[in-house]
mmCIF file of C-alpha atoms in Angstrom:
data_model
loop_
_atom_site.group_PDB
_atom_site.id
_atom_site.type_symbol
_atom_site.label_atom_id
_atom_site.label_comp_id
_atom_site.label_asym_id
_atom_site.label_seq_id
_atom_site.Cartn_x
_atom_site.Cartn_y
_atom_site.Cartn_z
ATOM 1 C CA ARG U 1 -128.755 -54.736 58.697
ATOM 2 C CA LYS U 2 -128.236 -55.111 54.958
ATOM 3 C CA GLU U 3 -130.999 -53.931 52.688
ATOM 4 C CA VAL U 4 -131.778 -57.375 51.290
ATOM 5 C CA GLU U 5 -130.578 -60.530 53.034
ATOM 6 C CA GLN U 6 -130.678 -64.133 51.924
ATOM 7 C CA ASP U 7 -129.447 -67.430 53.294
ATOM 8 C CA PRO U 8 -126.624 -68.356 50.901
ATOM 9 C CA GLY U 9 -127.342 -72.106 51.203
ATOM 10 C CA PRO U 10 -126.743 -74.384 49.464
ATOM 11 C CA PHE U 11 -130.110 -76.041 49.808
ATOM 12 C CA ASN U 12 -129.686 -79.662 48.749
ATOM 13 C CA VAL U 13 -132.955 -81.340 47.793
ATOM 14 C CA PRO U 14 -133.927 -84.459 45.845
ATOM 15 C CA GLU U 15 -135.903 -84.284 42.644
ATOM 16 C CA GLY U 16 -139.599 -83.900 43.317
ATOM 17 C CA ALA U 17 -139.146 -82.150 46.643
ATOM 18 C CA THR U 18 -140.707 -78.857 47.645
ATOM 19 C CA VAL U 19 -138.287 -76.179 48.778
ATOM 20 C CA ALA U 20 -138.770 -72.640 50.042
ATOM 21 C CA PHE U 21 -136.416 -69.691 50.408
ATOM 22 C CA ASN U 22 -136.973 -66.508 52.324
ATOM 23 C CA CYS U 23 -135.483 -63.094 51.816
ATOM 24 C CA THR U 24 -135.673 -60.352 54.440
ATOM 25 C CA TYR U 25 -135.559 -56.657 53.709
ATOM 26 C CA SER U 26 -134.866 -53.690 55.934
ATOM 27 C CA ASN U 27 -136.782 -50.854 54.278
ATOM 28 C CA SER U 28 -140.358 -51.097 55.514
ATOM 29 C CA ALA U 29 -141.495 -48.810 52.678
ATOM 30 C CA SER U 30 -140.414 -51.325 50.043
ATOM 31 C CA GLN U 31 -143.262 -52.104 47.707
ATOM 32 C CA SER U 32 -141.959 -54.218 44.892
ATOM 33 C CA PHE U 33 -139.658 -57.170 44.466
ATOM 34 C CA PHE U 34 -138.442 -59.641 41.909
ATOM 35 C CA TRP U 35 -136.919 -63.087 42.039
ATOM 36 C CA TYR U 36 -134.121 -63.573 39.545
ATOM 37 C CA ARG U 37 -132.389 -66.830 38.716
ATOM 38 C CA GLN U 38 -128.689 -67.108 37.935
ATOM 39 C CA ASP U 39 -127.075 -70.236 36.551
ATOM 40 C CA CYS U 40 -123.395 -70.812 37.189
ATOM 41 C CA ARG U 41 -121.250 -68.294 35.301
ATOM 42 C CA LYS U 42 -124.269 -66.912 33.460
ATOM 43 C CA GLU U 43 -126.232 -63.689 33.613
ATOM 44 C CA PRO U 44 -129.195 -63.217 35.990
ATOM 45 C CA LYS U 45 -132.599 -63.718 34.436
ATOM 46 C CA LEU U 46 -136.009 -62.729 35.733
ATOM 47 C CA LEU U 47 -137.878 -65.624 37.319
ATOM 48 C CA MET U 48 -140.957 -63.781 38.540
ATOM 49 C CA SER U 49 -142.308 -60.573 39.969
ATOM 50 C CA VAL U 50 -143.600 -60.425 43.538
ATOM 51 C CA TYR U 51 -146.898 -58.661 43.941
ATOM 52 C CA SER U 52 -148.486 -57.714 47.236
ATOM 53 C CA SER U 53 -151.169 -60.329 46.564
ATOM 54 C CA GLY U 54 -148.624 -63.024 45.803
ATOM 55 C CA ASN U 55 -147.784 -64.524 42.459
ATOM 56 C CA GLU U 56 -147.863 -68.062 41.113
ATOM 57 C CA ASP U 57 -146.275 -69.297 37.903
ATOM 58 C CA GLY U 58 -146.489 -73.027 37.407
ATOM 59 C CA ARG U 59 -144.389 -74.709 40.079
ATOM 60 C CA PHE U 60 -143.202 -71.393 41.499
ATOM 61 C CA THR U 61 -145.023 -69.275 44.074
ATOM 62 C CA ALA U 62 -143.809 -65.952 45.453
ATOM 63 C CA GLN U 63 -145.269 -64.229 48.490
ATOM 64 C CA LEU U 64 -144.702 -60.866 50.154
ATOM 65 C CA ASN U 65 -145.154 -60.555 53.918
ATOM 66 C CA ARG U 66 -145.085 -56.848 54.736
ATOM 67 C CA ALA U 67 -145.677 -57.256 58.465
ATOM 68 C CA SER U 68 -142.554 -59.380 58.893
ATOM 69 C CA GLN U 69 -140.649 -57.771 56.008
ATOM 70 C CA TYR U 70 -139.792 -60.821 54.007
ATOM 71 C CA ILE U 71 -140.556 -62.341 50.655
ATOM 72 C CA SER U 72 -140.569 -66.031 49.911
ATOM 73 C CA LEU U 73 -140.126 -68.302 46.922
ATOM 74 C CA LEU U 74 -141.660 -71.774 46.945
ATOM 75 C CA ILE U 75 -140.660 -74.341 44.346
ATOM 76 C CA ARG U 76 -142.785 -77.455 44.076
ATOM 77 C CA ASP U 77 -141.793 -80.728 42.375
ATOM 78 C CA SER U 78 -138.156 -79.675 42.010
ATOM 79 C CA LYS U 79 -136.382 -80.531 38.786
ATOM 80 C CA LEU U 80 -132.666 -81.008 38.157
ATOM 81 C CA SER U 81 -132.861 -77.919 35.949
ATOM 82 C CA ASP U 82 -133.949 -75.827 38.940
ATOM 83 C CA SER U 83 -130.386 -76.018 40.279
ATOM 84 C CA ALA U 84 -129.226 -72.407 40.289
ATOM 85 C CA THR U 85 -128.763 -69.398 42.530
ATOM 86 C CA TYR U 86 -131.938 -67.449 43.279
ATOM 87 C CA LEU U 87 -131.559 -63.712 43.770
ATOM 88 C CA CYS U 88 -134.005 -61.648 45.782
ATOM 89 C CA VAL U 89 -134.293 -58.150 44.302
ATOM 90 C CA ARG U 90 -135.812 -55.018 45.780
ATOM 91 C CA VAL U 91 -137.092 -52.334 43.447
ATOM 92 C CA GLY U 92 -136.189 -48.802 44.518
ATOM 93 C CA ASP U 93 -138.872 -46.278 45.349
ATOM 94 C CA SER U 94 -137.669 -43.223 43.455
ATOM 95 C CA GLY U 95 -138.809 -42.202 40.025
ATOM 96 C CA TYR U 96 -135.569 -43.473 38.535
ATOM 97 C CA SER U 97 -135.554 -46.816 40.212
ATOM 98 C CA THR U 98 -132.541 -48.972 40.703
ATOM 99 C CA LEU U 99 -132.593 -52.568 41.851
ATOM 100 C CA THR U 100 -130.935 -53.846 45.018
ATOM 101 C CA PHE U 101 -129.846 -57.459 44.719
ATOM 102 C CA GLY U 102 -129.454 -59.944 47.514
ATOM 103 C CA LYS U 103 -126.399 -62.174 47.412
ATOM 104 C CA GLY U 104 -128.489 -65.149 46.415
ATOM 105 C CA THR U 105 -129.490 -68.586 47.673
ATOM 106 C CA MET U 106 -127.995 -71.597 45.966
ATOM 107 C CA LEU U 107 -130.255 -74.563 45.213
ATOM 108 C CA LEU U 108 -128.898 -77.961 44.244
ATOM 109 C CA VAL U 109 -131.407 -80.564 43.093
ATOM 110 C CA SER U 110 -130.086 -84.105 42.975
ATOM 111 C CA PRO U 111 -131.442 -87.223 41.213
ATOM 112 C CA ASN N 1 -133.356 -61.286 19.245
ATOM 113 C CA ALA N 2 -130.007 -60.102 20.649
ATOM 114 C CA GLY N 3 -131.205 -58.187 23.756
ATOM 115 C CA VAL N 4 -128.140 -56.884 25.595
ATOM 116 C CA THR N 5 -124.751 -57.518 24.018
ATOM 117 C CA GLN N 6 -121.459 -57.089 25.854
ATOM 118 C CA THR N 7 -117.964 -57.146 24.458
ATOM 119 C CA PRO N 8 -115.463 -58.534 25.111
ATOM 120 C CA LYS N 9 -116.477 -61.743 26.889
ATOM 121 C CA PHE N 10 -113.045 -62.221 28.465
ATOM 122 C CA GLN N 11 -110.138 -59.891 29.085
ATOM 123 C CA VAL N 12 -106.823 -60.062 30.901
ATOM 124 C CA LEU N 13 -105.102 -56.794 31.781
ATOM 125 C CA LYS N 14 -101.930 -55.822 33.536
ATOM 126 C CA THR N 15 -102.087 -53.394 36.447
ATOM 127 C CA GLY N 16 -102.229 -49.852 35.134
ATOM 128 C CA GLN N 17 -103.604 -50.691 31.699
ATOM 129 C CA SER N 18 -106.839 -49.138 30.517
ATOM 130 C CA MET N 19 -109.761 -50.624 28.674
ATOM 131 C CA THR N 20 -113.373 -49.992 27.757
ATOM 132 C CA LEU N 21 -116.163 -52.500 28.145
ATOM 133 C CA GLN N 22 -118.873 -52.092 25.545
ATOM 134 C CA CYS N 23 -122.594 -52.662 25.972
ATOM 135 C CA ALA N 24 -125.427 -52.294 23.481
ATOM 136 C CA GLN N 25 -129.142 -53.060 23.729
ATOM 137 C CA ASP N 26 -131.673 -53.369 20.947
ATOM 138 C CA MET N 27 -134.862 -53.208 23.046
ATOM 139 C CA ASN N 28 -135.250 -49.417 22.871
ATOM 140 C CA HIS N 29 -134.832 -49.231 26.646
ATOM 141 C CA ASN N 30 -134.384 -45.911 28.385
ATOM 142 C CA SER N 31 -132.105 -47.015 31.214
ATOM 143 C CA MET N 32 -128.832 -48.891 31.294
ATOM 144 C CA TYR N 33 -126.665 -50.170 34.143
ATOM 145 C CA TRP N 34 -123.231 -51.539 34.899
ATOM 146 C CA TYR N 35 -122.711 -54.042 37.728
ATOM 147 C CA ARG N 36 -119.826 -56.036 39.024
ATOM 148 C CA GLN N 37 -120.215 -59.431 40.663
ATOM 149 C CA ASP N 38 -117.655 -60.862 43.032
ATOM 150 C CA PRO N 39 -117.812 -64.098 45.034
ATOM 151 C CA GLY N 40 -119.679 -63.552 48.271
ATOM 152 C CA MET N 41 -120.548 -59.953 47.382
ATOM 153 C CA GLY N 42 -123.465 -60.299 45.029
ATOM 154 C CA LEU N 43 -124.233 -57.824 42.275
ATOM 155 C CA ARG N 44 -123.131 -54.285 42.996
ATOM 156 C CA LEU N 45 -124.131 -51.290 40.908
ATOM 157 C CA ILE N 46 -121.219 -49.293 39.509
ATOM 158 C CA TYR N 47 -122.961 -46.648 37.398
ATOM 159 C CA TYR N 48 -126.280 -46.247 35.699
ATOM 160 C CA SER N 49 -127.893 -44.072 33.087
ATOM 161 C CA ALA N 50 -131.568 -43.450 33.700
ATOM 162 C CA SER N 51 -131.988 -41.914 30.263
ATOM 163 C CA GLU N 52 -129.906 -40.849 27.308
ATOM 164 C CA GLY N 53 -127.654 -37.975 28.321
ATOM 165 C CA THR N 54 -127.581 -38.730 32.058
ATOM 166 C CA THR N 55 -125.321 -40.877 34.199
ATOM 167 C CA ASP N 56 -125.213 -41.426 37.952
ATOM 168 C CA LYS N 57 -122.958 -43.173 40.409
ATOM 169 C CA GLY N 58 -124.023 -46.407 41.989
ATOM 170 C CA GLU N 59 -122.651 -48.214 45.013
ATOM 171 C CA VAL N 60 -119.057 -48.761 43.817
ATOM 172 C CA PRO N 61 -118.091 -46.103 41.211
ATOM 173 C CA ASN N 62 -114.459 -45.479 42.197
ATOM 174 C CA GLY N 63 -111.969 -46.374 39.484
ATOM 175 C CA TYR N 64 -114.565 -46.353 36.705
ATOM 176 C CA ASN N 65 -116.027 -43.937 34.183
ATOM 177 C CA VAL N 66 -119.018 -44.362 31.913
ATOM 178 C CA SER N 67 -120.358 -42.902 28.698
ATOM 179 C CA ARG N 68 -123.914 -43.114 27.426
ATOM 180 C CA LEU N 69 -123.018 -42.812 23.778
ATOM 181 C CA ASN N 70 -126.621 -42.916 22.533
ATOM 182 C CA LYS N 71 -129.818 -44.643 23.560
ATOM 183 C CA ARG N 72 -128.442 -48.062 22.590
ATOM 184 C CA GLU N 73 -124.911 -47.947 23.959
ATOM 185 C CA PHE N 74 -123.401 -47.561 27.415
ATOM 186 C CA SER N 75 -119.665 -48.102 27.921
ATOM 187 C CA LEU N 76 -117.615 -48.636 31.067
ATOM 188 C CA ARG N 77 -113.995 -47.507 31.181
ATOM 189 C CA LEU N 78 -111.220 -48.535 33.510
ATOM 190 C CA GLU N 79 -108.547 -45.844 33.228
ATOM 191 C CA SER N 80 -105.865 -47.582 35.274
ATOM 192 C CA ALA N 81 -106.808 -51.149 36.093
ATOM 193 C CA ALA N 82 -106.065 -52.573 39.533
ATOM 194 C CA PRO N 83 -106.171 -56.184 40.760
ATOM 195 C CA SER N 84 -109.169 -55.231 42.932
ATOM 196 C CA GLN N 85 -111.111 -54.702 39.699
ATOM 197 C CA THR N 86 -110.856 -58.374 38.805
ATOM 198 C CA SER N 87 -114.490 -59.341 38.555
ATOM 199 C CA VAL N 88 -117.365 -60.302 36.306
ATOM 200 C CA TYR N 89 -119.024 -57.235 34.818
ATOM 201 C CA PHE N 90 -122.637 -57.238 33.733
ATOM 202 C CA CYS N 91 -124.481 -54.638 31.715
ATOM 203 C CA ALA N 92 -128.260 -54.417 31.986
ATOM 204 C CA SER N 93 -131.090 -52.358 30.564
ATOM 205 C CA SER N 94 -134.674 -51.599 31.481
ATOM 206 C CA GLU N 95 -137.561 -49.637 30.089
ATOM 207 C CA LEU N 96 -138.073 -47.734 33.366
ATOM 208 C CA ALA N 97 -141.229 -45.834 32.526
ATOM 209 C CA GLY N 98 -143.456 -46.551 35.520
ATOM 210 C CA GLY N 99 -145.042 -49.775 36.663
ATOM 211 C CA LEU N 100 -143.339 -52.827 38.100
ATOM 212 C CA ALA N 101 -142.834 -54.526 34.750
ATOM 213 C CA LYS N 102 -140.938 -51.519 33.436
ATOM 214 C CA ASN N 103 -138.315 -51.974 36.157
ATOM 215 C CA ILE N 104 -137.322 -55.438 34.977
ATOM 216 C CA GLN N 105 -133.674 -55.413 34.036
ATOM 217 C CA TYR N 106 -132.324 -57.568 31.232
ATOM 218 C CA PHE N 107 -128.701 -58.570 31.458
ATOM 219 C CA GLY N 108 -125.915 -59.182 29.008
ATOM 220 C CA ALA N 109 -123.816 -62.339 29.207
ATOM 221 C CA GLY N 110 -121.049 -60.611 31.133
ATOM 222 C CA THR N 111 -117.363 -59.784 30.751
ATOM 223 C CA ARG N 112 -114.867 -61.756 32.809
ATOM 224 C CA LEU N 113 -111.977 -59.454 33.612
ATOM 225 C CA SER N 114 -108.715 -60.415 35.275
ATOM 226 C CA VAL N 115 -106.194 -57.765 36.295
ATOM 227 C CA LEU N 116 -102.745 -59.131 37.031
#
């Protein structure tokens, strides 16, 4: 089982829809995660951090489910500009932490 | 407001040629990273430098060397380029001083490399 797994999609949704992605992880000791966003042919950019208590930022909500070892990203009221690939990222546990990136889930929002 | 700057943006090499990809950050970050991104493979860590003066191998280090020139700069060298090294290369940096926020990595715009 890969360390961080995501459904590659694409998820095709109309504007205004609510969409959710999950990301599963294999290391039960994992504590911290990020969601990054990557637009086509651009660099990844941080979307939000995922705290154990969950995290909400406007239309975006991230949750961590330790019992089932997955994190989720919920996007409400989708906009055309939300079309991108969303990368699930696990933060390493050592003192010098590296990040482990999932392969990403593609979202396409249509008019 | 530059953040992480990579040069060049595009490069075409012939098999066996060498080149160095340059990366500089102006955020006073301790750690710097080199990734490659290939279709269907996601981002894979090549090398990283947790602090000035140290470098460590990542997931896919073969065929590459790195130099942490100073706190700002971290270069990636391909000594003898191969077609399998055709990829998009991203440099990133992070503060990495404890706490989740310090692990956030900020990326450069990438270098698109083709090896013929």
